[in-house]
CSV table of C-alpha atoms in Angstrom, one decimal:
chain,number,residue,atom,x,y,z
P,27,MET,CA,53.0,85.6,-134.7
P,28,ALA,CA,53.2,82.8,-132.1
P,29,ARG,CA,56.6,81.9,-130.7
P,30,LYS,CA,58.1,78.5,-131.9
P,31,PRO,CA,58.7,76.3,-128.9
P,32,LYS,CA,62.3,75.3,-128.2
P,33,PRO,CA,63.4,71.8,-129.2
P,34,THR,CA,63.1,69.3,-126.1
P,35,VAL,CA,66.9,68.7,-126.5
P,36,GLU,CA,69.1,70.8,-128.5
P,37,ARG,CA,72.9,71.6,-129.2
P,38,TYR,CA,73.9,74.5,-127.1
P,39,GLY,CA,77.3,76.0,-126.9
P,40,GLY,CA,79.8,73.2,-126.5
P,41,GLY,CA,77.0,70.8,-125.1
P,42,TYR,CA,73.3,70.3,-125.0
P,43,ARG,CA,70.3,71.8,-123.3
P,44,ILE,CA,67.4,69.8,-122.1
P,45,ASN,CA,64.2,71.9,-122.3
P,46,LEU,CA,61.8,70.1,-120.2
P,47,GLN,CA,59.0,71.4,-117.7
P,48,PHE,CA,60.0,71.3,-114.2
P,49,GLU,CA,57.4,68.4,-113.6
P,50,GLU,CA,58.9,66.3,-116.5
P,51,ARG,CA,62.3,66.9,-114.9
P,52,ASP,CA,61.2,66.0,-111.5
P,53,LEU,CA,59.7,62.8,-112.9
P,54,ILE,CA,62.8,61.8,-114.5
P,55,ALA,CA,64.9,62.5,-111.4
P,56,ARG,CA,62.5,60.5,-109.3
P,57,LEU,CA,62.9,57.6,-111.8
P,58,MET,CA,66.6,57.8,-111.4
P,59,GLY,CA,66.1,57.3,-107.8
P,60,GLU,CA,63.9,54.3,-108.5
P,61,MET,CA,66.5,53.0,-110.7
P,62,ARG,CA,69.1,53.2,-107.8
P,63,SER,CA,67.0,51.2,-105.5
P,64,LEU,CA,66.5,48.5,-108.3
P,65,LEU,CA,70.4,48.3,-109.0
P,66,LEU,CA,71.3,48.0,-105.4
P,67,GLY,CA,68.5,45.4,-104.9
P,68,SER,CA,68.5,41.8,-105.5
P,69,THR,CA,70.4,40.2,-108.2
P,70,ASP,CA,67.7,38.0,-109.4
P,71,ASP,CA,65.1,40.8,-109.9
P,72,ASP,CA,63.6,39.9,-113.3
P,73,ARG,CA,62.9,43.7,-113.9
P,74,VAL,CA,66.6,44.6,-114.5
P,75,ARG,CA,67.4,41.7,-116.5
P,76,ARG,CA,67.6,43.7,-119.7
P,77,LEU,CA,70.2,45.8,-118.0
P,78,PHE,CA,72.6,42.8,-117.6
P,79,PRO,CA,72.3,40.9,-120.9
P,80,THR,CA,73.2,37.1,-121.3
P,81,ALA,CA,76.8,36.9,-122.5
P,82,TYR,CA,76.8,33.4,-123.4
P,83,HIS,CA,73.5,32.1,-125.3
P,84,GLN,CA,74.2,28.6,-126.3
P,85,GLU,CA,72.7,25.7,-124.4
P,86,GLY,CA,75.1,24.4,-121.9
P,87,ASP,CA,76.9,27.7,-121.2
P,88,ARG,CA,74.8,28.6,-118.3
P,89,ALA,CA,77.8,28.0,-115.9
P,90,MET,CA,79.9,30.5,-118.2
P,91,ASP,CA,77.4,33.2,-118.2
P,92,ASP,CA,76.8,32.9,-114.5
P,93,GLU,CA,80.5,33.4,-114.1
P,94,TYR,CA,80.4,36.3,-116.5
P,95,GLN,CA,77.6,37.9,-114.6
P,96,ARG,CA,79.5,37.4,-111.3
P,97,LEU,CA,82.5,39.0,-112.6
P,98,MET,CA,81.1,41.8,-114.5
P,99,ARG,CA,77.8,42.7,-112.6
P,100,GLU,CA,79.4,44.9,-110.1
P,101,ASP,CA,81.2,47.1,-112.8
P,102,LEU,CA,78.1,47.4,-114.7
P,103,VAL,CA,76.3,48.5,-111.6
P,104,THR,CA,79.1,50.9,-110.6
P,105,SER,CA,78.9,52.5,-114.3
P,106,ARG,CA,75.1,52.8,-114.1
P,107,LEU,CA,75.2,54.4,-110.7
P,108,LYS,CA,77.7,57.0,-111.7
P,109,GLY,CA,75.5,57.7,-114.8
P,110,LEU,CA,72.5,58.3,-112.5
P,111,ASP,CA,74.7,60.7,-110.1
P,112,LEU,CA,75.5,62.7,-113.3
P,113,VAL,CA,71.8,62.9,-114.4
P,114,GLU,CA,70.5,63.7,-111.0
P,115,GLY,CA,73.2,66.4,-110.6
P,116,CYS,CA,72.0,68.0,-114.0
P,117,LEU,CA,68.4,67.8,-113.6
P,118,GLY,CA,68.4,68.9,-109.8
P,119,THR,CA,68.9,72.6,-110.5
P,120,VAL,CA,65.9,74.1,-108.7
P,121,GLY,CA,64.0,76.7,-110.9
P,122,ALA,CA,66.1,76.3,-113.9
P,123,ALA,CA,64.3,76.6,-117.1
P,124,SER,CA,66.6,74.1,-118.7
P,125,ALA,CA,69.4,71.6,-117.9
P,126,GLN,CA,72.6,72.2,-119.5
P,127,LEU,CA,74.8,69.1,-120.2
P,128,SER,CA,78.4,68.3,-121.7
P,129,ASP,CA,78.9,65.6,-124.0
P,130,ALA,CA,79.7,63.1,-121.2
P,131,GLN,CA,76.6,64.1,-119.3
P,132,MET,CA,74.4,63.7,-122.3
P,133,LEU,CA,75.7,60.2,-122.9
P,134,ALA,CA,75.0,59.2,-119.1
P,135,PHE,CA,71.6,60.9,-119.6
P,136,VAL,CA,70.7,58.6,-122.6
P,137,GLN,CA,72.1,55.6,-120.9
P,138,ALA,CA,70.4,56.1,-117.7
P,139,LEU,CA,67.0,57.2,-119.3
P,140,ASN,CA,67.2,54.1,-121.5
P,141,GLY,CA,67.9,51.9,-118.6
P,142,VAL,CA,64.6,53.2,-117.0
P,143,ARG,CA,62.9,52.4,-120.2
P,144,LEU,CA,64.4,49.0,-120.5
P,145,VAL,CA,63.1,48.2,-116.9
P,146,LEU,CA,59.7,49.5,-117.8
P,147,GLY,CA,59.4,47.7,-121.1
P,148,THR,CA,60.4,44.5,-119.1
P,149,VAL,CA,57.7,45.2,-117.0
P,150,LEU,CA,55.2,45.8,-119.5
P,151,ASP,CA,56.6,42.9,-121.8
P,152,VAL,CA,57.2,45.4,-124.6
P,153,ASP,CA,58.5,43.8,-127.6
P,154,GLU,CA,59.1,44.6,-131.3
P,155,ASP,CA,55.4,43.7,-132.1
P,156,HIS,CA,53.9,45.8,-129.5
P,157,ASP,CA,51.9,49.0,-130.7
P,158,LEU,CA,51.6,51.6,-128.1
P,159,ASP,CA,48.7,53.1,-130.0
P,160,ASP,CA,46.9,50.0,-129.3
P,161,ILE,CA,46.6,50.7,-125.5
P,162,THR,CA,43.3,52.0,-124.6
P,163,ASP,CA,42.7,54.5,-121.6
P,164,ASP,CA,40.9,51.7,-119.6
P,165,HIS,CA,44.1,49.4,-119.7
P,166,PRO,CA,45.2,48.7,-116.1
P,167,LEU,CA,48.6,49.9,-116.9
P,168,VAL,CA,47.7,52.8,-119.2
P,169,GLY,CA,49.8,55.3,-117.1
P,170,GLU,CA,52.9,52.9,-117.2
P,171,TYR,CA,52.4,52.8,-120.9
P,172,HIS,CA,52.2,56.6,-121.1
P,173,LEU,CA,55.4,56.9,-119.1
P,174,TYR,CA,57.2,54.3,-121.5
P,175,ALA,CA,56.1,56.7,-124.5
P,176,PHE,CA,57.2,59.7,-122.7
P,177,LEU,CA,60.6,58.2,-122.1
P,178,SER,CA,60.7,57.2,-125.8
P,179,TRP,CA,59.9,60.6,-126.8
P,180,VAL,CA,62.7,62.3,-124.8
P,181,LEU,CA,65.2,59.6,-125.8
P,182,ASP,CA,64.2,60.3,-129.5
P,183,TRP,CA,64.9,64.0,-128.9
P,184,CYS,CA,68.4,63.1,-127.4
P,185,MET,CA,69.3,61.0,-130.3
P,186,GLN,CA,68.3,63.7,-132.8
P,187,ALA,CA,70.5,66.1,-130.9
P,188,LEU,CA,73.4,63.5,-130.8
P,189,GLN,CA,73.0,62.8,-134.5
P,190,ALA,CA,72.9,66.5,-135.4
P,191,GLN,CA,76.4,66.9,-133.4
P,192,ALA,CA,77.8,63.8,-135.3
P,193,GLY,CA,76.9,65.6,-138.8
P,194,GLN,CA,78.8,68.6,-137.8
P,195,GLY,CA,82.7,69.3,-138.1
P,196,ARG,CA,84.8,71.0,-135.6
P,197,SER,CA,83.8,74.4,-136.6
P,198,GLY,CA,80.2,73.5,-136.4
P,199,GLN,CA,79.7,73.4,-140.2
P,200,ALA,CA,77.7,70.6,-141.7
P,201,LEU,CA,80.1,67.9,-143.2
P,202,ALA,CA,79.6,67.3,-146.8
């Protein structure tokens, strides 16, 4: 009888365990480094626009939104950089079969991974009507689409683990 594989992300003790292959964890760690470069780069880089959403959407509110961005961007960048630091620290354990995360680290992991996914989605111009199954192997950006799908898959596992935790009481028993 074959062994059942471990879930990609699971509750473990008082936190979470991420069971990814070394190459997958290394890929995510490298993506975190690329995200760091983007965050510290130009403020008008269109690839990061989804990370700094518009606060004022009405016509004529451009000046108010510019002021909001000027006031808040540094705080948002600092928060995202701290999250990247946490993720890189968790995933950087050489030779470990899995990464152990606390609740705070798991939330930082989700935020950081979703940030990378948002940037990649911007580059690929992914929207709600986009069907990744329609991308053929000869598409010039097929690798990027596969990466987007991989990040979505890991995020889905993370959300399942977080939702499983939300459905548990303090004693670990399911809430009725």
